[in-house]
Amino acid sequence: MLDDKDSVFPINRYLGPDFFCDREDESNKLIEALKNGRNTVLMAPRRFGKTGLIHHTFHRIKAKRKNVITVFLDIYSAKDLSDFNSQFLSAVSEALASDSTKIWETVSTFFKSLRPIVSFDPFTGVPEVSLSAETPQKVEKDLGEILRILDAQKKPVYVAIDEFQQIESFPENADAILRTHIQQCKNISFIFSGSQKHLLLPIFADAKRPFYASTDFLHLQKIDKDQYATYIQNQFAKRKKSIEEEDVNYILDWCRVHTYYVQVICNKLDSMGVKKINHQHVIDVMTGTIKEQDAVMSSIKAMLPVNQWELFRAICIEDEISSYTSKDFIQKHRLASSAAVVQSMKALEEKEMIYISGIDTKTERAIYEAYNVFFAKWVKHRKAVSGI
């Protein structure tokens, strides 16, 4: 039963197949690889829906096959291999426990040799498992023990490690250590997902790296526009609300069919309390969303070097650009030299202000867009109203 307080357009969590749009082909590919013991690298820009896809894939697997263990961990906050171990152990313990109240019992039964520390979040009451950081030898041994115990389960085990490129920042030679232990596993299949392609891809595509030629690759594309449009209208219909197809397509185009931003706009429309959503409602929500970016965009403009800000502004105004060193582009937006533009482009990509969204079929050059749709819309809005 749908709670009136819950939106039919979730933003930051997976609520089940009824709130998930398409991705059937991608999900099928992940399921086929997992079931046949192949590891997969899943790449997508941030907030594109890769985490939701992983949870949806695990949901589909467990709906058809009860005797399977799925483990999901996001290592974005991990600073080193010790942090990784603690987060991994916590995720594994949660997956093995029959319910959250039995995590301590699970840890004591399976991982007592690791001497784990179990505490409880003071705000949520959720149990948390951690390991004390000791010698590098102990940290590596702990990792091997976690994987050994998980691999020894009598059920197939599927592990998804999100933001896997984070291991590039670990002080240890993490990819070599992980590869050494992972290749010994016979009962575990892995999904390595990440949003920073320029960091993630070399881990698996560089012939000199330990993980080379050890995985499948899946690059997540935008959801089919027609399917997404149908989904949006159907979701509103669940609330006994209506929206014209023309307005749905307007939302999708405005958000560049980028999952997170589409969901945000639709979530806000859903919360308005009107039964018939018209074009003015859509415009009002979009305008309000742009204005919400004032404070953060002012801070970003102040923090970025002038050359980087001017290039970012130019890309936002153009929507997308491939020939960013061309004389016409540089002169039109009064940018610095082509060498300075190249340097700024690299810096903006590293800061995740822009990303490569595709390839120009005519020139075979990379197409660059602003990472954050709302930021790009703010820039265009400011130019329109004040010329800034």
Coordinates of C-alpha atoms in Angstrom, one line a residue:
M1 CA 0.0 0.0 0.0
L2 CA 1.4 3.4 -1.0
D3 CA 1.7 5.8 1.9
D4 CA 0.5 9.3 1.0
K5 CA 3.7 10.7 2.5
D6 CA 5.9 8.7 0.2
S7 CA 6.6 10.0 -3.3
V8 CA 6.3 7.7 -6.3
F9 CA 9.5 9.2 -7.5
P10 CA 12.2 8.2 -5.0
I11 CA 15.5 10.0 -5.3
N12 CA 18.2 8.5 -3.1
R13 CA 17.0 4.9 -2.4
Y14 CA 15.7 1.8 -4.1
L15 CA 12.1 1.0 -3.1
G16 CA 11.5 -2.0 -5.3
P17 CA 10.6 -2.8 -8.9
D18 CA 7.4 -0.7 -8.8
F19 CA 9.5 2.4 -8.5
F20 CA 12.2 1.4 -11.0
C21 CA 12.2 2.3 -14.7
D22 CA 13.5 0.1 -17.4
R23 CA 17.2 -1.1 -17.3
E24 CA 16.0 -4.6 -18.0
D25 CA 18.8 -5.3 -20.6
E26 CA 21.5 -4.0 -18.2
S27 CA 20.0 -6.0 -15.3
N28 CA 19.9 -9.2 -17.4
K29 CA 23.5 -8.8 -18.3
L30 CA 24.5 -8.4 -14.7
I31 CA 22.5 -11.4 -13.7
E32 CA 23.9 -13.6 -16.4
A33 CA 27.5 -12.6 -15.5
L34 CA 27.0 -13.1 -11.8
K35 CA 25.3 -16.5 -12.2
N36 CA 28.1 -17.7 -14.4
G37 CA 30.9 -16.6 -12.2
R38 CA 32.1 -13.5 -14.2
N39 CA 33.0 -10.3 -12.5
T40 CA 31.7 -7.0 -14.0
V41 CA 32.8 -3.4 -14.1
L42 CA 29.8 -1.1 -14.1
M43 CA 30.5 2.5 -15.1
A44 CA 28.2 5.5 -15.0
P45 CA 28.2 9.1 -14.2
R46 CA 27.3 10.0 -10.6
R47 CA 23.5 9.9 -10.0
F48 CA 22.8 8.1 -13.2
G49 CA 21.2 5.1 -11.5
K50 CA 23.9 2.5 -11.1
T51 CA 23.3 2.0 -7.4
G52 CA 19.6 1.5 -8.0
L53 CA 20.4 -0.9 -10.8
I54 CA 22.6 -3.0 -8.5
H55 CA 19.8 -3.2 -5.9
H56 CA 17.2 -3.9 -8.6
T57 CA 19.4 -6.7 -9.9
F58 CA 19.9 -8.2 -6.5
H59 CA 16.1 -7.9 -5.9
R60 CA 15.4 -9.8 -9.1
I61 CA 17.9 -12.5 -8.3
K62 CA 16.6 -13.1 -4.7
A63 CA 13.0 -13.1 -5.9
K64 CA 13.7 -16.1 -8.1
R65 CA 16.4 -17.8 -6.0
K66 CA 16.2 -17.8 -2.2
N67 CA 19.4 -19.6 -1.6
V68 CA 21.7 -16.7 -2.5
I69 CA 23.7 -14.1 -0.5
T70 CA 24.0 -10.5 -1.8
V71 CA 26.4 -8.0 -0.3
F72 CA 26.5 -4.3 -1.2
L73 CA 29.0 -1.8 0.1
D74 CA 29.8 1.8 -0.9
I75 CA 33.5 2.6 -0.2
Y76 CA 33.4 6.3 -1.2
S77 CA 34.3 7.3 2.4
A78 CA 37.1 4.7 2.8
K79 CA 40.5 6.2 3.3
D80 CA 42.6 3.0 3.3
L81 CA 42.4 -0.8 3.3
S82 CA 41.6 -0.9 7.0
D83 CA 38.5 1.3 6.4
F84 CA 37.6 -1.0 3.5
N85 CA 37.8 -4.0 5.7
S86 CA 35.5 -2.5 8.4
Q87 CA 32.9 -1.5 5.8
F88 CA 33.2 -4.8 4.0
L89 CA 32.8 -6.8 7.3
S90 CA 29.8 -4.6 8.3
A91 CA 28.1 -5.3 4.9
V92 CA 28.9 -9.0 5.0
S93 CA 27.6 -9.3 8.6
E94 CA 24.4 -7.6 7.7
A95 CA 23.9 -9.9 4.7
L96 CA 24.5 -13.0 6.7
A97 CA 22.4 -12.0 9.7
S98 CA 18.8 -13.0 9.6
D99 CA 17.8 -9.6 10.9
S100 CA 19.7 -6.5 12.1
T101 CA 19.4 -7.4 15.8
K102 CA 21.4 -10.5 15.2
I103 CA 24.5 -8.9 13.7
W104 CA 26.5 -9.3 16.9
E105 CA 25.6 -13.0 17.0
T106 CA 26.6 -13.3 13.3
V107 CA 29.9 -11.5 13.9
S108 CA 30.7 -13.6 17.0
T109 CA 29.9 -16.8 15.1
F110 CA 31.7 -16.2 11.8
F111 CA 34.3 -13.6 12.4
K112 CA 35.4 -14.0 16.0
S113 CA 39.0 -14.5 14.9
L114 CA 39.1 -11.0 13.6
R115 CA 38.3 -9.5 17.0
P116 CA 35.6 -7.1 15.6
I117 CA 34.2 -4.2 17.5
V118 CA 30.4 -3.9 17.4
S119 CA 28.8 -0.5 18.3
F120 CA 25.5 1.2 17.7
D121 CA 24.8 4.4 15.9
P122 CA 23.6 6.8 18.6
F123 CA 21.0 8.4 16.3
T124 CA 19.6 5.4 14.4
G125 CA 20.4 2.5 16.7
V126 CA 21.8 0.6 13.7
P127 CA 24.7 -1.8 14.7
E128 CA 28.1 -1.0 13.2
V129 CA 31.0 -3.3 12.9
S130 CA 34.6 -2.2 12.7
L131 CA 38.1 -3.6 12.9
S132 CA 41.0 -2.1 14.7
A133 CA 43.8 -0.8 12.5
E134 CA 47.1 -2.6 13.4
T135 CA 50.0 -3.7 11.1
P136 CA 49.7 -3.8 7.3
Q137 CA 50.1 -7.6 7.6
K138 CA 47.1 -7.8 10.0
V139 CA 45.0 -5.6 7.7
E140 CA 45.7 -7.9 4.7
K141 CA 45.1 -11.0 6.7
D142 CA 41.8 -9.6 7.9
L143 CA 40.7 -9.0 4.3
G144 CA 41.7 -12.6 3.3
E145 CA 39.7 -14.0 6.3
I146 CA 36.6 -12.0 5.4
L147 CA 36.7 -13.3 1.9
R148 CA 37.5 -16.9 3.0
I149 CA 34.5 -17.1 5.3
L150 CA 32.2 -15.5 2.7
D151 CA 33.5 -17.9 0.0
A152 CA 32.9 -20.9 2.3
Q153 CA 29.1 -20.2 2.5
K154 CA 27.0 -23.0 1.0
K155 CA 25.1 -20.4 -1.1
P156 CA 26.3 -18.5 -4.2
V157 CA 27.6 -15.1 -3.1
Y158 CA 27.3 -11.9 -5.1
V159 CA 29.2 -8.8 -4.0
A160 CA 28.8 -5.3 -5.3
I161 CA 31.5 -2.7 -4.4
D162 CA 30.3 0.8 -5.3
E163 CA 32.7 3.7 -6.0
F164 CA 35.5 1.1 -6.4
Q165 CA 37.8 3.7 -7.9
Q166 CA 38.3 4.9 -4.3
I167 CA 41.0 2.3 -3.9
E168 CA 43.3 4.5 -6.1
S169 CA 43.6 6.9 -3.2
F170 CA 44.5 4.2 -0.6
P171 CA 48.1 4.4 0.6
E172 CA 48.5 0.6 0.2
N173 CA 48.9 -1.2 -3.1
A174 CA 45.3 -2.0 -2.8
D175 CA 44.4 -3.4 -6.3
A176 CA 47.2 -5.9 -6.0
I177 CA 46.2 -7.0 -2.5
L178 CA 42.5 -7.3 -3.5
R179 CA 43.2 -9.1 -6.7
T180 CA 45.4 -11.6 -4.9
H181 CA 42.6 -12.6 -2.5
I182 CA 39.7 -12.2 -4.9
Q183 CA 41.1 -14.6 -7.5
Q184 CA 41.2 -17.3 -4.8
C185 CA 37.4 -17.1 -4.4
K186 CA 35.4 -19.9 -6.1
N187 CA 31.9 -19.0 -4.8
I188 CA 31.8 -15.2 -5.1
S189 CA 31.0 -13.1 -8.1
F190 CA 31.7 -9.3 -8.0
I191 CA 30.4 -6.1 -9.4
F192 CA 32.9 -3.3 -9.3
S193 CA 31.0 0.0 -9.9
G194 CA 32.1 3.6 -10.1
S195 CA 31.4 7.0 -11.4
Q196 CA 34.9 8.4 -12.1
K197 CA 35.7 6.6 -15.4
H198 CA 39.1 8.2 -15.7
L199 CA 40.1 6.5 -12.4
L200 CA 38.1 3.3 -12.6
L201 CA 38.9 2.2 -16.2
P202 CA 42.7 2.1 -15.8
I203 CA 42.4 -0.4 -12.9
F204 CA 40.9 -2.9 -15.3
A205 CA 42.1 -1.9 -18.7
D206 CA 45.8 -1.2 -18.1
A207 CA 47.8 -4.4 -19.0
K208 CA 50.2 -3.6 -16.3
R209 CA 47.6 -3.6 -13.5
P210 CA 46.6 -6.7 -11.5
F211 CA 42.9 -6.6 -12.4
Y212 CA 43.6 -6.4 -16.2
A213 CA 41.4 -8.6 -18.4
S214 CA 39.6 -10.1 -15.3
T215 CA 36.1 -8.6 -15.8
D216 CA 33.2 -7.8 -18.2
F217 CA 32.4 -4.1 -18.8
L218 CA 29.0 -2.5 -18.7
H219 CA 28.7 1.3 -19.4
L220 CA 25.3 2.5 -18.2
Q221 CA 23.5 4.7 -20.8
K222 CA 20.6 7.0 -20.4
I223 CA 17.1 5.4 -20.0
D224 CA 15.2 5.2 -23.2
K225 CA 13.2 8.4 -23.4
D226 CA 9.9 6.9 -24.5
Q227 CA 10.0 4.3 -21.8
Y228 CA 10.9 6.9 -19.2
A229 CA 8.0 9.1 -20.4
T230 CA 5.5 6.2 -20.0
Y231 CA 6.9 5.4 -16.6
I232 CA 6.5 8.9 -15.4
Q233 CA 2.8 9.2 -16.5
N234 CA 2.1 5.8 -14.9
Q235 CA 3.7 6.8 -11.6
F236 CA 1.6 10.0 -11.5
A237 CA -1.5 7.9 -12.3
K238 CA -0.8 5.8 -9.1
R239 CA -1.5 9.1 -7.3
K240 CA -4.6 9.7 -9.4
K241 CA -2.7 12.6 -11.0
S242 CA -2.3 13.4 -14.6
I243 CA 0.4 15.2 -16.7
E244 CA 0.4 15.8 -20.4
E245 CA 2.9 13.8 -22.5
E246 CA 4.2 17.1 -23.9
D247 CA 5.2 18.2 -20.4
V248 CA 6.8 14.9 -19.6
N249 CA 9.0 15.2 -22.7
Y250 CA 9.8 18.8 -21.7
I251 CA 11.0 17.6 -18.3
L252 CA 13.1 14.8 -19.9
D253 CA 14.7 17.2 -22.4
W254 CA 15.3 19.8 -19.7
C255 CA 17.0 17.3 -17.5
R256 CA 18.9 15.6 -20.4
V257 CA 17.2 12.3 -19.4
H258 CA 19.6 12.2 -16.5
T259 CA 17.9 10.0 -13.9
Y260 CA 18.5 11.9 -10.7
Y261 CA 17.4 15.3 -12.0
V262 CA 14.3 13.9 -13.7
Q263 CA 13.4 12.2 -10.4
V264 CA 13.9 15.4 -8.4
I265 CA 11.7 17.5 -10.7
C266 CA 9.0 14.8 -10.7
N267 CA 9.3 14.3 -7.0
K268 CA 8.6 18.1 -6.5
L269 CA 5.7 18.0 -8.9
D270 CA 4.3 15.0 -7.0
S271 CA 4.5 16.9 -3.7
M272 CA 2.5 20.0 -5.0
G273 CA -0.8 18.5 -4.1
V274 CA -2.5 19.2 -7.5
K275 CA -4.3 16.5 -9.5
K276 CA -3.8 17.9 -12.9
I277 CA -0.2 19.0 -13.5
N278 CA 0.1 21.7 -16.2
H279 CA 3.0 23.4 -18.0
Q280 CA 3.0 26.3 -15.6
H281 CA 3.5 23.9 -12.6
V282 CA 6.5 22.4 -14.4
I283 CA 8.0 25.8 -15.1
D284 CA 7.4 26.9 -11.5
V285 CA 9.2 23.9 -10.1
M286 CA 12.1 24.3 -12.5
T287 CA 12.5 28.0 -11.8
G288 CA 12.4 27.3 -8.0
T289 CA 15.0 24.6 -8.4
I290 CA 17.3 26.9 -10.3
K291 CA 17.0 29.6 -7.7
E292 CA 17.9 27.0 -5.0
Q293 CA 21.4 26.8 -6.6
D294 CA 22.3 30.5 -5.9
A295 CA 24.3 29.9 -2.7
V296 CA 26.3 26.8 -3.9
M297 CA 27.0 28.3 -7.3
S298 CA 28.3 31.5 -5.8
S299 CA 30.6 29.4 -3.7
I300 CA 31.8 27.4 -6.7
K301 CA 32.4 30.5 -8.7
A302 CA 34.5 31.9 -5.9
M303 CA 36.5 28.7 -5.4
L304 CA 37.3 28.0 -9.1
P305 CA 40.2 29.7 -10.8
V306 CA 39.0 32.3 -13.3
N307 CA 40.0 30.2 -16.4
Q308 CA 38.2 27.1 -15.0
W309 CA 35.0 29.1 -14.2
E310 CA 34.9 30.7 -17.6
L311 CA 35.3 27.4 -19.4
F312 CA 32.7 25.7 -17.2
R313 CA 30.3 28.6 -17.9
A314 CA 30.9 28.3 -21.6
I315 CA 30.2 24.6 -21.6
C316 CA 26.9 25.2 -19.7
I317 CA 25.8 27.9 -22.1
E318 CA 26.5 25.6 -25.1
D319 CA 24.9 22.5 -23.3
E320 CA 27.7 20.3 -24.8
I321 CA 31.0 20.8 -26.6
S322 CA 33.5 18.7 -28.4
S323 CA 35.7 21.1 -30.2
Y324 CA 36.6 23.0 -27.0
T325 CA 40.0 24.2 -28.4
S326 CA 38.6 25.6 -31.6
K327 CA 39.2 29.2 -32.4
D328 CA 35.5 29.9 -32.8
F329 CA 34.6 28.5 -29.3
I330 CA 37.5 30.3 -27.6
Q331 CA 36.7 33.6 -29.2
K332 CA 32.9 33.4 -28.7
H333 CA 33.3 32.9 -24.9
R334 CA 36.5 35.1 -24.6
L335 CA 38.5 32.2 -23.1
A336 CA 42.2 32.1 -22.6
S337 CA 44.6 30.3 -24.9
S338 CA 43.9 26.8 -26.2
A339 CA 46.7 25.5 -23.9
A340 CA 45.0 27.1 -20.9
V341 CA 41.6 25.7 -22.0
V342 CA 43.1 22.1 -22.2
Q343 CA 44.5 22.5 -18.7
S344 CA 41.2 23.8 -17.3
M345 CA 39.3 21.1 -19.0
K346 CA 41.4 18.4 -17.3
A347 CA 41.0 20.2 -13.9
L348 CA 37.2 20.4 -14.3
E349 CA 36.9 16.7 -15.2
E350 CA 39.0 15.8 -12.2
K351 CA 36.7 17.9 -10.0
E352 CA 33.7 16.2 -11.5
M353 CA 32.3 19.5 -12.8
I354 CA 32.1 18.1 -16.3
Y355 CA 32.2 14.6 -17.9
I356 CA 32.4 12.9 -21.2
S357 CA 28.8 12.1 -22.2
G358 CA 29.4 10.6 -25.6
I359 CA 31.4 10.8 -28.9
D360 CA 30.7 13.1 -31.8
T361 CA 30.1 10.7 -34.7
K362 CA 31.3 13.2 -37.3
T363 CA 34.6 14.2 -35.6
E364 CA 35.0 11.2 -33.3
R365 CA 35.8 13.7 -30.5
A366 CA 34.6 13.3 -26.9
I367 CA 31.5 15.3 -26.1
Y368 CA 31.7 17.2 -22.7
E369 CA 28.7 18.3 -20.6
A370 CA 28.3 19.8 -17.1
Y371 CA 28.0 17.0 -14.6
N372 CA 25.2 18.7 -12.6
V373 CA 22.2 19.6 -14.8
F374 CA 20.9 22.1 -12.2
F375 CA 24.2 23.9 -12.1
A376 CA 24.2 24.2 -15.9
K377 CA 20.6 25.5 -15.9
W378 CA 21.6 28.1 -13.3
V379 CA 24.4 29.4 -15.5
K380 CA 22.1 29.7 -18.5
H381 CA 19.4 31.4 -16.3
R382 CA 21.9 33.9 -15.0
K383 CA 23.1 34.8 -18.5
A384 CA 19.6 35.3 -19.7
V385 CA 18.5 37.6 -16.8
S386 CA 21.6 39.5 -16.2
G387 CA 24.2 38.7 -18.8
I388 CA 26.6 37.3 -16.2

